[in-house]
Coordinates of C-alpha atoms and ligand atoms in Angstrom, one line a residue:
X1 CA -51.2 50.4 41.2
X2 CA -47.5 49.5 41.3
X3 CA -45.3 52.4 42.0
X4 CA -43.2 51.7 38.7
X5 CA -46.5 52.4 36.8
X6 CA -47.7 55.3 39.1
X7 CA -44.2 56.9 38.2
X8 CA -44.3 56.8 34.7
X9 CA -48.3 57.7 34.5
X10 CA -47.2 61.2 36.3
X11 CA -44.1 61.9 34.3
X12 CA -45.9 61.4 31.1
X13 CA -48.5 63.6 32.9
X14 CA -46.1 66.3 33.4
X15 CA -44.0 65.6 29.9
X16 CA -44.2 68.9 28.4
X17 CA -46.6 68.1 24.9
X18 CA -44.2 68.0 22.4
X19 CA -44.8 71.0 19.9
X20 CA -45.4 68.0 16.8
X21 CA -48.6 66.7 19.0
X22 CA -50.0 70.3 19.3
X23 CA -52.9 70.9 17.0
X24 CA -52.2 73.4 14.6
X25 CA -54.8 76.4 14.4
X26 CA -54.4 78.9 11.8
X27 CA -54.6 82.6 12.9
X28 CA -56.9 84.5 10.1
X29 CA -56.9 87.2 12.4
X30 CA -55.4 90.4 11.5
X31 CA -55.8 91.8 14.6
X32 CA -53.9 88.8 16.1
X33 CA -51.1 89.3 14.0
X34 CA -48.1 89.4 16.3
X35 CA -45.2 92.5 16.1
X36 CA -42.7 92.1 14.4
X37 CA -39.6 94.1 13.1
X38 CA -38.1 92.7 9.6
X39 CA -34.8 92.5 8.8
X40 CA -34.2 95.4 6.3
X41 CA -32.9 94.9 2.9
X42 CA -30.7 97.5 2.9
X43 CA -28.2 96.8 5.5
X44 CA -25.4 94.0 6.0
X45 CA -25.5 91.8 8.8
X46 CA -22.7 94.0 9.7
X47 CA -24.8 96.3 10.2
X48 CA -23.4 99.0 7.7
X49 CA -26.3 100.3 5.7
X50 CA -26.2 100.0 1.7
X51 CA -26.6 103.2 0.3
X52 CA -25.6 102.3 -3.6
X53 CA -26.7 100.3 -6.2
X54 CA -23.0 98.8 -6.1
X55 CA -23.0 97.5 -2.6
X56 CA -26.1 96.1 -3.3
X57 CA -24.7 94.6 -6.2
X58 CA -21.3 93.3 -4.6
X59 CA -22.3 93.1 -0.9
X60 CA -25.8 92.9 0.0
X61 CA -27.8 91.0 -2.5
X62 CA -24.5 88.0 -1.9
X63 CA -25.2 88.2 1.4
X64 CA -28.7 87.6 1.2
X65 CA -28.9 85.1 -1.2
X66 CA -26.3 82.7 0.8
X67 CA -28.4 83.5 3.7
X68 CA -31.6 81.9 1.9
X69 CA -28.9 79.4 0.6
X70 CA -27.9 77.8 3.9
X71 CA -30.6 78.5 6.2
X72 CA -33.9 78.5 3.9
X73 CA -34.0 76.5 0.7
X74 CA -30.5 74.9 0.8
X75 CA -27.5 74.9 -1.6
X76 CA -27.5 73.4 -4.7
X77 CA -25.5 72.5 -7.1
X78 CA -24.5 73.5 -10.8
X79 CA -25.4 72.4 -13.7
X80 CA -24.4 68.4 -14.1
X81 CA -21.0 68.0 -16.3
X82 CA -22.2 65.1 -18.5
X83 CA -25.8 66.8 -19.2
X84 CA -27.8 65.5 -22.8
X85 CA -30.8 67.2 -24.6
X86 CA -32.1 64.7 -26.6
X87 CA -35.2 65.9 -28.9
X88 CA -37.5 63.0 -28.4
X89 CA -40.5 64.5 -30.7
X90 CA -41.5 67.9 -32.6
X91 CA -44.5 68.9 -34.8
X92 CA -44.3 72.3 -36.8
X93 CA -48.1 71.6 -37.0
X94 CA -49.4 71.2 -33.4
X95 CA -52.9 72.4 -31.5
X96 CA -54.6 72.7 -35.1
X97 CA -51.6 74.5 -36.7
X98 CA -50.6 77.1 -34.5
X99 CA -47.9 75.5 -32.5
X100 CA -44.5 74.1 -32.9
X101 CA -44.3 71.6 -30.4
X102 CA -40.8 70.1 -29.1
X103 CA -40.6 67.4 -26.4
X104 CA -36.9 67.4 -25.2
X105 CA -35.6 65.2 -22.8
X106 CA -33.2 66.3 -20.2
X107 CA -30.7 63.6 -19.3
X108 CA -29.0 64.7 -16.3
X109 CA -25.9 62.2 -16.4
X110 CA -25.9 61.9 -19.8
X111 CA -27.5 58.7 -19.7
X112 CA -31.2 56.8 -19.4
X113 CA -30.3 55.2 -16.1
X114 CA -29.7 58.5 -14.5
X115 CA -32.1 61.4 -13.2
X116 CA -33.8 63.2 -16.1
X117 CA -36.6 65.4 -17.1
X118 CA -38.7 65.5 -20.0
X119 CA -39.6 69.6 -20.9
X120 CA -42.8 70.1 -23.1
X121 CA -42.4 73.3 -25.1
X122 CA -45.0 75.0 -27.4
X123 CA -44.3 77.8 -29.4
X124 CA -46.4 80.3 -31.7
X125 CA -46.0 78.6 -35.7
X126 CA -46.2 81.7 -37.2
X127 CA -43.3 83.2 -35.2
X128 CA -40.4 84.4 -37.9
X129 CA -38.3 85.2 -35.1
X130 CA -37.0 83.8 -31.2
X131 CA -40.0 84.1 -29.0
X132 CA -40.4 85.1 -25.3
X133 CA -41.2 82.1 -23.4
X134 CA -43.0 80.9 -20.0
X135 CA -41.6 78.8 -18.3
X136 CA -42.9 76.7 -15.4
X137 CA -43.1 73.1 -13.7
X138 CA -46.8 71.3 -13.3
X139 CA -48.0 69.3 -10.4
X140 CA -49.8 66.6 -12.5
X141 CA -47.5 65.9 -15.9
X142 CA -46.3 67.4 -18.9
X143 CA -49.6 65.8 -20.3
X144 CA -51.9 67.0 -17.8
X145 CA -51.9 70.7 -18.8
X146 CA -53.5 70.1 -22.5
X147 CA -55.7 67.4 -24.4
X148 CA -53.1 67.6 -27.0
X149 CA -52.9 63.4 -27.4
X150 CA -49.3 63.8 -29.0
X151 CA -47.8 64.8 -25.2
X152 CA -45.9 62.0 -23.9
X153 CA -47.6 60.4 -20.7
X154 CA -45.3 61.6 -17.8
X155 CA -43.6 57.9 -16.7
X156 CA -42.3 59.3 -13.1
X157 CA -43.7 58.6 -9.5
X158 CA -47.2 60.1 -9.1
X159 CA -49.4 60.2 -5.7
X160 CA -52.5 57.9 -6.7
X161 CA -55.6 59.0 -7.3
X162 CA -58.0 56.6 -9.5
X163 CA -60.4 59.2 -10.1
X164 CA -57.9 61.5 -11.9
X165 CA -56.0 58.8 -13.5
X166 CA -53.1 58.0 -11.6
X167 CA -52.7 54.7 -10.9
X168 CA -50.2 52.3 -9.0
X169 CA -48.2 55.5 -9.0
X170 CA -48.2 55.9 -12.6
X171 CA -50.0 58.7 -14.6
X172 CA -52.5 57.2 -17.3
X173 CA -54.7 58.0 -20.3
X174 CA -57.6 59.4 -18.1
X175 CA -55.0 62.5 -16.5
X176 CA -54.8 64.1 -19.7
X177 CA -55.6 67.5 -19.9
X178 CA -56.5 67.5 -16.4
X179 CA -54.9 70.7 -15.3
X180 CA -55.6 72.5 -18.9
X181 CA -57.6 75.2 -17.2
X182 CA -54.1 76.2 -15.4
X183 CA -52.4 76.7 -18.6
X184 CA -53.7 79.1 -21.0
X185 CA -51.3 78.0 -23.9
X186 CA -53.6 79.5 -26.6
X187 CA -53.6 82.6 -25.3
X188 CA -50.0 82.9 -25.3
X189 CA -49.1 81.8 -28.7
X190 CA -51.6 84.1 -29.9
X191 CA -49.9 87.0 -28.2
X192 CA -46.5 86.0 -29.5
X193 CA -45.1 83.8 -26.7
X194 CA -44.0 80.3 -25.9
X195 CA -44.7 77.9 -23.1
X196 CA -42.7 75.3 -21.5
X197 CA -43.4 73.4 -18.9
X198 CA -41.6 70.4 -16.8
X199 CA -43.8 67.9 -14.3
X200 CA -41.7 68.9 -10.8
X201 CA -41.6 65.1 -10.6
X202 CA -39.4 63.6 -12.6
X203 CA -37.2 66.3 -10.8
X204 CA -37.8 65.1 -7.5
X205 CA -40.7 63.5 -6.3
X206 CA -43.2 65.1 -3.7
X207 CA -43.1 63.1 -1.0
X208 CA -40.2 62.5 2.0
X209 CA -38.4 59.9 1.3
X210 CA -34.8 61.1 2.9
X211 CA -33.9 61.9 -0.6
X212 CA -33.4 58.6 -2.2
X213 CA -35.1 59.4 -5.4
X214 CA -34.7 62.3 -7.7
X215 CA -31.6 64.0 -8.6
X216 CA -30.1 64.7 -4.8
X217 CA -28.3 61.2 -5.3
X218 CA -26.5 62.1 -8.4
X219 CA -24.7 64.6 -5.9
X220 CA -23.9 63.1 -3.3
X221 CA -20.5 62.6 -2.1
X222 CA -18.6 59.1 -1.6
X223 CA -21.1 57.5 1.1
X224 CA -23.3 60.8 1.6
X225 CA -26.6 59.0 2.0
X226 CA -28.7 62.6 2.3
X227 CA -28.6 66.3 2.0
X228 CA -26.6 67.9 4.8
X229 CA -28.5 70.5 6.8
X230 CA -27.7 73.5 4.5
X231 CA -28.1 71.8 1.4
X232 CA -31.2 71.3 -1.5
X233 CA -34.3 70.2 0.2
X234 CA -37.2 69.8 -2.4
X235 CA -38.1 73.2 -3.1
X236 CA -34.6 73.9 -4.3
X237 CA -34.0 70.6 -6.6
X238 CA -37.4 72.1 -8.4
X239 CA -35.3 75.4 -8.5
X240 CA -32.1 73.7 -10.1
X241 CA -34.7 72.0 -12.7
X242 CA -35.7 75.1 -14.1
X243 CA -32.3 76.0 -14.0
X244 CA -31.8 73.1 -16.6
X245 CA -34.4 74.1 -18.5
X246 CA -32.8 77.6 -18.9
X247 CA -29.4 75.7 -19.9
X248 CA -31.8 74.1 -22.7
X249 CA -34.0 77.5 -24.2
X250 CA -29.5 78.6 -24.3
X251 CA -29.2 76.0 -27.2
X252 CA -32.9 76.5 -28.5
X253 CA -32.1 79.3 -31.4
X254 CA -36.4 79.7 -31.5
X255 CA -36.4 81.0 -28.1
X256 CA -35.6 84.2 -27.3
X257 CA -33.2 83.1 -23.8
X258 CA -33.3 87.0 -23.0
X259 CA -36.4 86.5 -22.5
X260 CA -38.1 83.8 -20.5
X261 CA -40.7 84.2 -18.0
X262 CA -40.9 82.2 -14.9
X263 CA -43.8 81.1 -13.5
X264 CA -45.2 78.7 -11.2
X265 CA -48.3 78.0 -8.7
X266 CA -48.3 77.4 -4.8
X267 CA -45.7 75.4 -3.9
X268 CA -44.7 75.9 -7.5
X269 CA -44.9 79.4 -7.2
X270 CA -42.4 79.4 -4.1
X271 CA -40.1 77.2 -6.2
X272 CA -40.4 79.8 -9.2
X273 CA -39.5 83.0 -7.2
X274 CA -36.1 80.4 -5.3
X275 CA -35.1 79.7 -9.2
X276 CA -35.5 83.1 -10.1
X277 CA -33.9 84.5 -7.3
X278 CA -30.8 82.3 -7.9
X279 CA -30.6 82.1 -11.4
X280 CA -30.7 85.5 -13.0
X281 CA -30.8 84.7 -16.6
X282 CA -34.7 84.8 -15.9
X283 CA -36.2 88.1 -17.0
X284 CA -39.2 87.8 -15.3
X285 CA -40.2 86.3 -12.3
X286 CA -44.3 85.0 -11.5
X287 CA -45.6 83.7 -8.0
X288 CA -48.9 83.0 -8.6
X289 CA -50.3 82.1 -5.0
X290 CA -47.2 81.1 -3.3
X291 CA -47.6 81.9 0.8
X292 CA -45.9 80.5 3.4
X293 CA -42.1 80.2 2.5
X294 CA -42.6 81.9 -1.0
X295 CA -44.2 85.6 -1.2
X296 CA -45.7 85.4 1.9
X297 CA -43.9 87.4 5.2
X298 CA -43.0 84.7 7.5
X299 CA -43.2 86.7 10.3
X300 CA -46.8 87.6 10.0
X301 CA -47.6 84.1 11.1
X302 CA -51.1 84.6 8.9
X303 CA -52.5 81.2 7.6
X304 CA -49.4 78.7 6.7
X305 CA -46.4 79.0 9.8
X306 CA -43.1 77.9 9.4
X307 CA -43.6 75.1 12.1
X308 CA -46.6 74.1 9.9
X309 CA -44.9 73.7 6.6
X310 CA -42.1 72.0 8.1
X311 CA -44.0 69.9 9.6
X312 CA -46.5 69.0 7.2
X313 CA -43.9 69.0 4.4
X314 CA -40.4 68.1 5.9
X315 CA -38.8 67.7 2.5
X316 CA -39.5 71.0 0.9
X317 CA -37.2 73.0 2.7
X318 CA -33.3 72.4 3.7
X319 CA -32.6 71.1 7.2
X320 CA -31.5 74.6 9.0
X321 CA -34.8 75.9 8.3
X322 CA -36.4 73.6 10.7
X323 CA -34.4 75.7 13.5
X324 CA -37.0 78.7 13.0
X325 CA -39.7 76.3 13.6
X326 CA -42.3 78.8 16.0
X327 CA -38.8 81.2 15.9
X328 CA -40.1 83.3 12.6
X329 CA -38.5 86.3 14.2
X330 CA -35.2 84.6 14.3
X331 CA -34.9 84.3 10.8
X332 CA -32.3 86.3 9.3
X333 CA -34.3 87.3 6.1
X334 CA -37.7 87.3 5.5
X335 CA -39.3 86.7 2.3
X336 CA -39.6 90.6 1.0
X337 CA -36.2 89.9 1.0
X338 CA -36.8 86.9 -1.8
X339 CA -38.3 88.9 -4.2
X340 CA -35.1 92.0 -3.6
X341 CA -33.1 88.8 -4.9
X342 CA -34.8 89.2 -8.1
X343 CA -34.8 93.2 -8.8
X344 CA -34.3 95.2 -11.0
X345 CA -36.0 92.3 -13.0
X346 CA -40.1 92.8 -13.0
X347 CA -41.6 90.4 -10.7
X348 CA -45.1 90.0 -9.9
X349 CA -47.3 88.3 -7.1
X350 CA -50.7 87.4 -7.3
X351 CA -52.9 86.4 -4.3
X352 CA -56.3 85.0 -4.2
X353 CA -59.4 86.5 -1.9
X354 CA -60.1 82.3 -1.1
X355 CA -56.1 81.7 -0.2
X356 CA -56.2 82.7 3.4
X357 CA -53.8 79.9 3.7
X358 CA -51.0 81.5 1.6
X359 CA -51.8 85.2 3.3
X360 CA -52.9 87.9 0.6
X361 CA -52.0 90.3 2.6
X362 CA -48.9 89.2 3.7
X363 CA -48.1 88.5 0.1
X364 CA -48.8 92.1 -1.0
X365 CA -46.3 93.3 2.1
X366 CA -43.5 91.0 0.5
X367 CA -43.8 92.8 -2.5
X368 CA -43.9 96.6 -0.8
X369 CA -40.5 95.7 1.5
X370 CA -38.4 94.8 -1.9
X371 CA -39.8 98.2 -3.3
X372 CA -36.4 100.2 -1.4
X373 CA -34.1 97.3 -3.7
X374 CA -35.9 98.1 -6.9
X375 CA -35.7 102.2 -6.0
X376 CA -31.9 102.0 -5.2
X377 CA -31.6 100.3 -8.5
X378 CA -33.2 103.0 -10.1
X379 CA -36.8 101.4 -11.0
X380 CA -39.8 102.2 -10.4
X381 CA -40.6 99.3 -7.8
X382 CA -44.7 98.9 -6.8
X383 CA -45.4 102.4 -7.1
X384 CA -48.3 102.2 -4.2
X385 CA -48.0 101.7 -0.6
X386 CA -51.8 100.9 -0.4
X387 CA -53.3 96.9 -1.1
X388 CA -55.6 97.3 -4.2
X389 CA -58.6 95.9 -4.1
X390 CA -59.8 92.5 -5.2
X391 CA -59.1 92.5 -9.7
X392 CA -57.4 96.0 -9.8
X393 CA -53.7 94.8 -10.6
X394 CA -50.9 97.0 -10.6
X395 CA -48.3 97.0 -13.0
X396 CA -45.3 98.6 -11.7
X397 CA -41.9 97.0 -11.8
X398 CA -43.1 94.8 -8.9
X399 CA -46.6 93.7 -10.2
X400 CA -49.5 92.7 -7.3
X401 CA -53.0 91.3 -8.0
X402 CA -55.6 89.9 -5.7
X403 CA -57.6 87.8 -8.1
X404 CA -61.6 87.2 -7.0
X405 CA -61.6 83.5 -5.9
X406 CA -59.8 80.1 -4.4
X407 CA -56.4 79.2 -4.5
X408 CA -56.0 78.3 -8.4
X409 CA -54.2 79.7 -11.6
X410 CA -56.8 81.1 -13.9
X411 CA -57.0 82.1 -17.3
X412 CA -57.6 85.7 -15.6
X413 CA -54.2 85.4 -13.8
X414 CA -52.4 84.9 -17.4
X415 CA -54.1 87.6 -19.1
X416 CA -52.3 90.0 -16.2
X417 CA -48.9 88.1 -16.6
X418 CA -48.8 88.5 -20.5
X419 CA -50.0 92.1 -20.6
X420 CA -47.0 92.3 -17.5
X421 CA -44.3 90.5 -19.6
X422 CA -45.2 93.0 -22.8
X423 CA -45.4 95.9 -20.9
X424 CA -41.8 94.8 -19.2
X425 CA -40.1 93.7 -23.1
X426 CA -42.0 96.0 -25.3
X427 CA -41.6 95.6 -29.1
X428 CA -38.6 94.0 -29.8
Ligands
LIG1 C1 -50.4 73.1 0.8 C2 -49.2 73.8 1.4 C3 -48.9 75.2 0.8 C4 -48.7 74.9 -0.7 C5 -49.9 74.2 -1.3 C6 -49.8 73.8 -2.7 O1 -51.5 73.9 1.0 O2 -49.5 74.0 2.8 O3 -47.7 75.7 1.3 O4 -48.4 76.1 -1.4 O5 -50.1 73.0 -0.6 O6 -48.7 73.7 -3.3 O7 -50.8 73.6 -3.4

């Protein structure tokens, strides 16, 4: 062997493995669930504590929020100047008569060459006044979530997969309805409310591709080629969708815009409680399996890790996050402190016995650690300190459910939200 050779054979030998080549084991052990000491809510980084619902208010919850701004999700921006709503279709007579159905395209620039998104709304026909609405992307197309044949064929980028009807990246005939069972749009019409939904892909793509597609260029500054460190990663273009689809149900004179209900699944879900957290023209706020980097505590380390979703899915978040990669107690928030962004408006979490990935437990602790925000602000917050048991959800001003079963939305998960969303507006 050459010494050259026998040189470079032992440095590689003593190379320390680079954390990217280490296997990634989840721990689903509670007993293996490291210390940990979470930032609290209640006190600036100053370390004053916040005794009032007015520092909250002016201090704290500003504080927080830029924190999950710059080092979490990323900044984004406001609503585009030069935004269109252009009705492309609408049936008073829809799903056998009981729906109005609107199909409104969201121009972003104001124009068909730019970014846009195309928002599928149903609401109850017999309504004879502005209905509360649910709001929430979909992972597979606007057409995906019902047979209904009159919904428009989503025409953005699509991961293929010939067996459900995605092909050469485009969605076709075959995908329709595919995802109906996560959408129980019957049910709500018959109790009153709308749904709206928007395919999180014709906001931005899921996949890494430094941000070339979707809306980030729109924003980006004379030669910018991609997000800066602390701004909008993935998770928080979704976010600035919804946004958009608020700015829409503003100019919608059937929807009641005081009261829409945000929703969303899994990544989804984590995308629902960002939007909600920013935007506060939601009234309600839904994470419906979210975990790692949405309900679930980050410094639990349970299932999903911070180094693992980065890793795994380096677009979602912004670029700072990356610095708490195997550093969860680093972080200068943790996610309890998410859903505190949203008090005093009811939010609710739901885990799933099968989603050890997205940490029950750790979801339910989220939702106990806001409870001191909702209190100062004079609700009622969870109102339990103990984890229910699998199907017993609580209906506090922070709602919880473990739902039997695997990592899914079920029709069982939007009976609980609709009985939540009309316990929270009563009869109006
Ligand atoms: C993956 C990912 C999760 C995410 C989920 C989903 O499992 O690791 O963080 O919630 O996909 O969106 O379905």
């Amino acid at each position: 062997m050459n010494r050259l050779l026998a040189w470079t054979l032992l440095a590689l030998l003593l190379a320390p493995v680079s954390v990217s080549a280490q296997k990634f084991v989840a721990n689903y052990d509670e007993s293996k669930v490291p210390d940990y000491e979470l930032p609290d809510p209640l006190r600036l980084a100053s370390g004053q504590p916040v005794r009032t619902a007015r520092k909250w208010t002016r201090k704290r919850r500003p504080e927080i929020l830029r924190l999950f701004q710059e080092q979490v999700y990323g900044k984004a921006p406001g609503p585009p100047p030069k935004m269109v709503f252009r009705l492309l279709e609408s049936s008073g007579k829809a799903l056998g008569g009981k729906a109005v159905r609107k199909q409104v395209r969201v121009l972003f620039a104001g124009t068909d060459q730019g970014p846009r998104m195309d928002l599928l709304v149903y609401l109850p026909a017999k309504a004879t006044a502005a209905v509360p609405v649910f709001v929430g992307l979909n992972f597979n197309g606007n057409h995906a979530i019902h047979s209904d044949p009159a919904i428009h064929l989503a025409q953005s980028w699509h991961r293929d997969n010939a067996k459900q009807g995605y092909v050469n990246n485009r969605a076709t005939e075959k995908s329709r309805g595919l995802s109906a069972t996560r959408w129980s749009v019957e049910r709500c019409l018959a109790a009153g409310m709308g749904v709206a939904t928007i395919y999180c892909g014709d906001v931005d793509p899921d996949y890494h591709d430094e941000f070339r597609n979707g809306v980030h260029p729109l924003f980006y500054k004379d030669g910018q080629k991609t997000p800066l460190a602390d701004q909008w990663g993935t998770i928080a273009a979704w976010a600035w969708g919804l946004s958009r689809a608020m700015d829409y149900f503003e100019t919608d004179k059937q929807i009641d815009q005081e009261r829409v209900i945000l929703l969303g699944h899994s990544r989804l879900g984590k995308t629902a409680l960002w939007a909600g957290a920013r935007d506060q023209r939601f009234a309600i706020v839904i994470s419906n399996n979210s975990g790692c980097g949405g309900a679930a505590l980050s410094r639990r380390r349970f299932g999903e890790t911070v180094w693992r979703i980065n890793n795994s899915f380096p677009h979602w978040f912004c670029g700072n996050f990356k610095k708490f990669d195997n550093k969860e107690n680093q972080l200068p928030v943790d996610q309890h402190m998410l859903l505190a962004l949203v008090a005093p408006r009811p939010v609710y979490i739901a885990s799933a016995t099968g989603d050890r990935w997205a940490d029950p437990r750790g979801e339910f602790l989220s939702a106990l650690h806001a409870e001191p925000v909702y209190k100062l602000l004079g609700t009622e917050g969870l109102g339990t300190a103990r984890m229910p048991k699998a199907d017993s959800p609580i209906h506090g001003r922070i709602g919880y459910h473990l739902r039997t079963g695997p990592h899914d939305v079920t029709d069982y998960d939007w009976q609980q939200y609709i009985a939540f969303a009309r316990k929270h507006f009563g009869r109006k």
